[in-house]
mmCIF file of N, CA and C in Angstrom:
data_model
loop_
_atom_site.group_PDB
_atom_site.id
_atom_site.type_symbol
_atom_site.label_atom_id
_atom_site.label_comp_id
_atom_site.label_asym_id
_atom_site.label_seq_id
_atom_site.Cartn_x
_atom_site.Cartn_y
_atom_site.Cartn_z
ATOM 1 N N UNK A 1 -28.238 -20.299 5.887
ATOM 2 C CA UNK A 1 -28.334 -19.086 5.125
ATOM 3 C C UNK A 1 -26.326 -19.068 5.257
ATOM 4 N N UNK A 2 -26.047 -19.138 4.286
ATOM 5 C CA UNK A 2 -24.344 -19.149 3.886
ATOM 6 C C UNK A 2 -24.345 -18.011 2.780
ATOM 7 N N UNK A 3 -23.066 -16.780 3.739
ATOM 8 C CA UNK A 3 -23.437 -15.635 3.006
ATOM 9 C C UNK A 3 -22.381 -15.852 1.638
ATOM 10 N N UNK A 4 -23.025 -14.328 0.434
ATOM 11 C CA UNK A 4 -22.787 -14.190 -0.308
ATOM 12 C C UNK A 4 -21.279 -14.199 -0.849
ATOM 13 N N UNK A 5 -20.856 -15.110 -1.715
ATOM 14 C CA UNK A 5 -20.053 -14.587 -2.624
ATOM 15 C C UNK A 5 -18.855 -14.044 -3.355
ATOM 16 N N UNK A 6 -18.609 -12.667 -2.678
ATOM 17 C CA UNK A 6 -17.576 -12.203 -3.603
ATOM 18 C C UNK A 6 -18.705 -10.916 -2.761
ATOM 19 N N UNK A 7 -18.870 -10.228 -1.293
ATOM 20 C CA UNK A 7 -20.175 -9.795 -0.849
ATOM 21 C C UNK A 7 -19.390 -8.544 -0.490
ATOM 22 N N UNK A 8 -17.421 -8.568 -0.735
ATOM 23 C CA UNK A 8 -16.281 -7.552 0.590
ATOM 24 C C UNK A 8 -16.561 -6.661 -0.512
ATOM 25 N N UNK A 9 -15.530 -5.222 0.568
ATOM 26 C CA UNK A 9 -15.880 -4.223 -0.511
ATOM 27 C C UNK A 9 -15.400 -4.554 -1.518
ATOM 28 N N UNK A 10 -15.534 -3.564 -2.501
ATOM 29 C CA UNK A 10 -14.489 -3.424 -3.928
ATOM 30 C C UNK A 10 -12.889 -2.851 -4.103
ATOM 31 N N UNK A 11 -12.229 -3.126 -4.052
ATOM 32 C CA UNK A 11 -10.666 -2.195 -3.916
ATOM 33 C C UNK A 11 -10.233 -2.432 -5.413
ATOM 34 N N UNK A 12 -9.592 -1.318 -5.856
ATOM 35 C CA UNK A 12 -9.650 -0.993 -6.724
ATOM 36 C C UNK A 12 -8.168 -0.112 -6.758
ATOM 37 N N UNK A 13 -6.890 -0.806 -7.514
ATOM 38 C CA UNK A 13 -5.351 -0.009 -7.754
ATOM 39 C C UNK A 13 -6.147 1.432 -8.507
ATOM 40 N N UNK A 14 -4.806 1.869 -7.416
ATOM 41 C CA UNK A 14 -5.145 3.097 -7.711
ATOM 42 C C UNK A 14 -3.699 4.089 -9.320
ATOM 43 N N UNK A 15 -2.391 2.537 -8.519
ATOM 44 C CA UNK A 15 -0.998 3.399 -8.927
ATOM 45 C C UNK A 15 -0.206 2.462 -8.842
ATOM 46 N N UNK A 16 1.415 2.587 -9.357
ATOM 47 C CA UNK A 16 1.888 1.357 -9.271
ATOM 48 C C UNK A 16 3.375 2.773 -9.645
ATOM 49 N N UNK A 17 3.862 3.273 -8.262
ATOM 50 C CA UNK A 17 5.302 3.342 -7.468
ATOM 51 C C UNK A 17 6.712 3.375 -7.737
ATOM 52 N N UNK A 18 7.320 3.510 -8.350
ATOM 53 C CA UNK A 18 8.573 2.932 -7.951
ATOM 54 C C UNK A 18 9.536 3.874 -6.930
ATOM 55 N N UNK A 19 9.132 3.298 -6.341
ATOM 56 C CA UNK A 19 9.703 3.656 -4.751
ATOM 57 C C UNK A 19 12.216 4.034 -4.585
ATOM 58 N N UNK A 20 12.422 5.104 -3.440
ATOM 59 C CA UNK A 20 14.141 5.361 -3.805
ATOM 60 C C UNK A 20 14.792 4.805 -4.323
ATOM 61 N N UNK A 21 14.345 3.403 -3.412
ATOM 62 C CA UNK A 21 15.744 2.148 -4.128
ATOM 63 C C UNK A 21 16.084 1.930 -5.684
ATOM 64 N N UNK A 22 14.819 2.216 -5.704
ATOM 65 C CA UNK A 22 15.273 2.112 -7.215
ATOM 66 C C UNK A 22 15.277 0.626 -8.148
ATOM 67 N N UNK A 23 13.901 -0.243 -7.546
ATOM 68 C CA UNK A 23 14.456 -1.685 -7.119
ATOM 69 C C UNK A 23 12.260 -1.891 -6.875
ATOM 70 N N UNK A 24 12.215 -1.385 -5.322
ATOM 71 C CA UNK A 24 11.122 -1.850 -5.380
ATOM 72 C C UNK A 24 9.761 -0.791 -5.933
ATOM 73 N N UNK A 25 8.690 -1.598 -6.151
ATOM 74 C CA UNK A 25 7.900 -0.949 -6.382
ATOM 75 C C UNK A 25 6.859 -1.110 -4.912
ATOM 76 N N UNK A 26 5.411 0.446 -5.217
ATOM 77 C CA UNK A 26 4.580 0.731 -4.242
ATOM 78 C C UNK A 26 2.936 0.040 -5.314
ATOM 79 N N UNK A 27 2.662 -0.827 -4.976
ATOM 80 C CA UNK A 27 1.525 -1.151 -5.791
ATOM 81 C C UNK A 27 -0.004 -0.945 -5.376
ATOM 82 N N UNK A 28 -0.267 0.268 -4.955
ATOM 83 C CA UNK A 28 -1.245 1.080 -4.043
ATOM 84 C C UNK A 28 -2.715 1.272 -4.201
ATOM 85 N N UNK A 29 -3.381 0.712 -3.398
ATOM 86 C CA UNK A 29 -4.898 0.037 -4.205
ATOM 87 C C UNK A 29 -5.556 0.930 -3.231
ATOM 88 N N UNK A 30 -7.217 1.697 -3.758
ATOM 89 C CA UNK A 30 -7.897 2.339 -2.921
ATOM 90 C C UNK A 30 -8.973 1.133 -1.502
ATOM 91 N N UNK A 31 -9.570 1.831 -1.034
ATOM 92 C CA UNK A 31 -10.697 0.742 0.699
ATOM 93 C C UNK A 31 -11.633 0.950 -0.707
ATOM 94 N N UNK A 32 -11.194 2.516 0.187
ATOM 95 C CA UNK A 32 -12.799 3.873 0.625
ATOM 96 C C UNK A 32 -11.994 5.039 1.379
ATOM 97 N N UNK A 33 -12.653 4.928 1.937
ATOM 98 C CA UNK A 33 -12.460 7.008 1.779
ATOM 99 C C UNK A 33 -11.580 6.162 2.884
ATOM 100 N N UNK A 34 -10.206 7.727 3.084
ATOM 101 C CA UNK A 34 -9.187 7.568 3.342
ATOM 102 C C UNK A 34 -8.708 6.025 4.059
ATOM 103 N N UNK A 35 -8.641 5.334 3.247
ATOM 104 C CA UNK A 35 -7.740 4.476 3.600
ATOM 105 C C UNK A 35 -7.753 3.542 2.292
ATOM 106 N N UNK A 36 -6.649 3.482 2.355
ATOM 107 C CA UNK A 36 -5.702 2.636 0.906
ATOM 108 C C UNK A 36 -4.977 1.701 1.674
ATOM 109 N N UNK A 37 -4.119 0.607 0.945
ATOM 110 C CA UNK A 37 -2.988 -0.416 1.352
ATOM 111 C C UNK A 37 -2.543 -0.317 0.059
ATOM 112 N N UNK A 38 -0.550 -0.116 0.094
ATOM 113 C CA UNK A 38 0.178 -0.164 -0.554
ATOM 114 C C UNK A 38 1.131 -1.628 -0.603
ATOM 115 N N UNK A 39 1.485 -2.203 -1.955
ATOM 116 C CA UNK A 39 2.511 -3.455 -1.194
ATOM 117 C C UNK A 39 3.641 -3.158 -1.797
ATOM 118 N N UNK A 40 3.870 -3.084 -1.126
ATOM 119 C CA UNK A 40 5.938 -2.564 -1.408
ATOM 120 C C UNK A 40 6.987 -4.827 -1.676
ATOM 121 N N UNK A 41 7.008 -4.299 -3.170
ATOM 122 C CA UNK A 41 7.091 -5.457 -3.505
ATOM 123 C C UNK A 41 8.646 -5.298 -5.166
ATOM 124 N N UNK A 42 9.242 -5.652 -4.551
ATOM 125 C CA UNK A 42 10.834 -6.139 -5.240
ATOM 126 C C UNK A 42 11.145 -6.987 -5.535
ATOM 127 N N UNK A 43 11.355 -8.372 -7.230
ATOM 128 C CA UNK A 43 11.543 -8.847 -7.842
ATOM 129 C C UNK A 43 10.454 -10.076 -7.883
ATOM 130 N N UNK A 44 9.621 -9.708 -7.666
ATOM 131 C CA UNK A 44 8.924 -9.619 -7.822
ATOM 132 C C UNK A 44 7.360 -11.052 -6.784
ATOM 133 N N UNK A 45 8.083 -10.172 -5.746
ATOM 134 C CA UNK A 45 8.048 -10.598 -4.091
ATOM 135 C C UNK A 45 7.673 -9.458 -3.399
ATOM 136 N N UNK A 46 6.617 -9.623 -3.150
ATOM 137 C CA UNK A 46 5.955 -8.523 -1.862
ATOM 138 C C UNK A 46 6.476 -8.799 -0.548
ATOM 139 N N UNK A 47 6.801 -7.036 -0.168
ATOM 140 C CA UNK A 47 8.015 -7.544 0.936
ATOM 141 C C UNK A 47 7.339 -7.056 2.426
ATOM 142 N N UNK A 48 5.950 -6.323 1.728
ATOM 143 C CA UNK A 48 6.201 -5.511 3.415
ATOM 144 C C UNK A 48 3.939 -4.798 1.903
ATOM 145 N N UNK A 49 3.073 -4.879 4.000
ATOM 146 C CA UNK A 49 2.025 -4.196 3.223
ATOM 147 C C UNK A 49 2.254 -2.992 4.407
ATOM 148 N N UNK A 50 1.424 -1.896 4.045
ATOM 149 C CA UNK A 50 1.004 -0.674 5.065
ATOM 150 C C UNK A 50 -0.192 -0.496 4.971
ATOM 151 N N UNK A 51 -0.746 -0.403 5.065
ATOM 152 C CA UNK A 51 -2.379 0.183 5.133
ATOM 153 C C UNK A 51 -2.885 1.351 6.720
ATOM 154 N N UNK A 52 -4.374 2.434 5.369
ATOM 155 C CA UNK A 52 -4.499 3.247 6.140
ATOM 156 C C UNK A 52 -5.781 3.457 6.764
ATOM 157 N N UNK A 53 -6.166 3.250 7.868
ATOM 158 C CA UNK A 53 -7.359 3.633 7.850
ATOM 159 C C UNK A 53 -7.984 4.610 8.589
ATOM 160 N N UNK A 54 -7.706 6.145 8.232
ATOM 161 C CA UNK A 54 -7.767 7.472 8.425
ATOM 162 C C UNK A 54 -6.519 7.735 9.560
ATOM 163 N N UNK A 55 -5.369 6.822 8.855
ATOM 164 C CA UNK A 55 -4.358 7.544 10.166
ATOM 165 C C UNK A 55 -2.977 6.970 8.702
ATOM 166 N N UNK A 56 -2.084 7.051 9.080
ATOM 167 C CA UNK A 56 -1.392 7.282 8.098
ATOM 168 C C UNK A 56 0.038 6.576 8.325
ATOM 169 N N UNK A 57 0.444 4.849 8.183
ATOM 170 C CA UNK A 57 1.389 4.466 8.325
ATOM 171 C C UNK A 57 2.815 4.324 7.103
ATOM 172 N N UNK A 58 3.650 3.643 8.248
ATOM 173 C CA UNK A 58 4.440 3.392 8.062
ATOM 174 C C UNK A 58 5.481 2.778 8.128
ATOM 175 N N UNK A 59 7.057 2.001 7.491
ATOM 176 C CA UNK A 59 7.943 1.563 8.419
ATOM 177 C C UNK A 59 9.389 1.811 8.064
ATOM 178 N N UNK A 60 10.054 0.985 8.008
ATOM 179 C CA UNK A 60 11.378 1.515 8.187
ATOM 180 C C UNK A 60 12.274 -0.290 7.227
ATOM 181 N N UNK A 61 12.149 0.144 6.847
ATOM 182 C CA UNK A 61 12.714 -1.389 5.639
ATOM 183 C C UNK A 61 14.761 -1.054 5.575
ATOM 184 N N UNK A 62 15.010 -1.359 6.928
ATOM 185 C CA UNK A 62 16.971 -1.109 6.757
ATOM 186 C C UNK A 62 17.353 -0.099 6.051
ATOM 187 N N UNK A 63 16.801 1.167 7.251
ATOM 188 C CA UNK A 63 17.592 2.210 7.151
ATOM 189 C C UNK A 63 16.944 3.432 5.390
ATOM 190 N N UNK A 64 15.218 2.452 4.885
ATOM 191 C CA UNK A 64 14.629 2.723 3.585
ATOM 192 C C UNK A 64 13.402 3.583 4.799
ATOM 193 N N UNK A 65 13.119 4.723 4.670
ATOM 194 C CA UNK A 65 11.810 4.693 5.804
ATOM 195 C C UNK A 65 11.056 4.456 4.258
ATOM 196 N N UNK A 66 9.003 4.596 4.700
ATOM 197 C CA UNK A 66 8.256 3.976 3.529
ATOM 198 C C UNK A 66 6.382 4.784 4.096
ATOM 199 N N UNK A 67 6.315 5.672 3.772
ATOM 200 C CA UNK A 67 5.329 6.192 4.164
ATOM 201 C C UNK A 67 3.853 6.456 3.656
ATOM 202 N N UNK A 68 3.130 5.233 3.841
ATOM 203 C CA UNK A 68 1.562 5.807 3.424
ATOM 204 C C UNK A 68 0.640 7.005 3.923
ATOM 205 N N UNK A 69 0.342 8.204 3.173
ATOM 206 C CA UNK A 69 -0.542 8.681 3.851
ATOM 207 C C UNK A 69 -2.287 8.545 3.464
ATOM 208 N N UNK A 70 -3.028 8.771 4.832
ATOM 209 C CA UNK A 70 -4.737 8.744 4.713
ATOM 210 C C UNK A 70 -5.296 8.417 3.071
ATOM 211 N N UNK A 71 -4.085 9.688 2.437
ATOM 212 C CA UNK A 71 -4.997 9.704 0.917
ATOM 213 C C UNK A 71 -4.367 9.389 -0.421
ATOM 214 N N UNK A 72 -3.488 8.031 0.153
ATOM 215 C CA UNK A 72 -3.688 7.473 -0.715
ATOM 216 C C UNK A 72 -1.732 7.060 -1.461
ATOM 217 N N UNK A 73 -0.611 8.549 -0.696
ATOM 218 C CA UNK A 73 0.012 9.370 -0.941
ATOM 219 C C UNK A 73 1.549 8.400 -0.767
ATOM 220 N N UNK A 74 2.408 7.771 -1.181
ATOM 221 C CA UNK A 74 3.399 7.634 -1.078
ATOM 222 C C UNK A 74 4.668 8.221 -0.568
ATOM 223 N N UNK A 75 5.892 8.161 0.667
ATOM 224 C CA UNK A 75 6.258 8.848 0.187
ATOM 225 C C UNK A 75 7.796 7.453 0.408
ATOM 226 N N UNK A 76 9.021 7.925 0.473
ATOM 227 C CA UNK A 76 9.273 6.656 0.247
ATOM 228 C C UNK A 76 11.225 7.529 0.712
ATOM 229 N N UNK A 77 12.763 7.692 1.439
ATOM 230 C CA UNK A 77 13.940 7.989 1.825
ATOM 231 C C UNK A 77 14.519 6.468 1.890
ATOM 232 N N UNK A 78 15.414 6.662 1.000
ATOM 233 C CA UNK A 78 16.255 5.919 2.030
ATOM 234 C C UNK A 78 17.773 7.140 2.148
#
């Protein structure tokens, strides 16, 4: 028997937020309780992806620090 097509979890885009560099945006999606994903996008290209699942996730992108909290809040500092 084959698995059902499209039987995965529902993903909804919560919001898009401009980041501190003025060029990049974070496209934040809710995947579940305390489970979020943020795609960091600049000029049409995905530069990085952050994902939380009960914990925060962050990165240092050449001196621009980006953190996604387990509550779906993003903070960025250049």
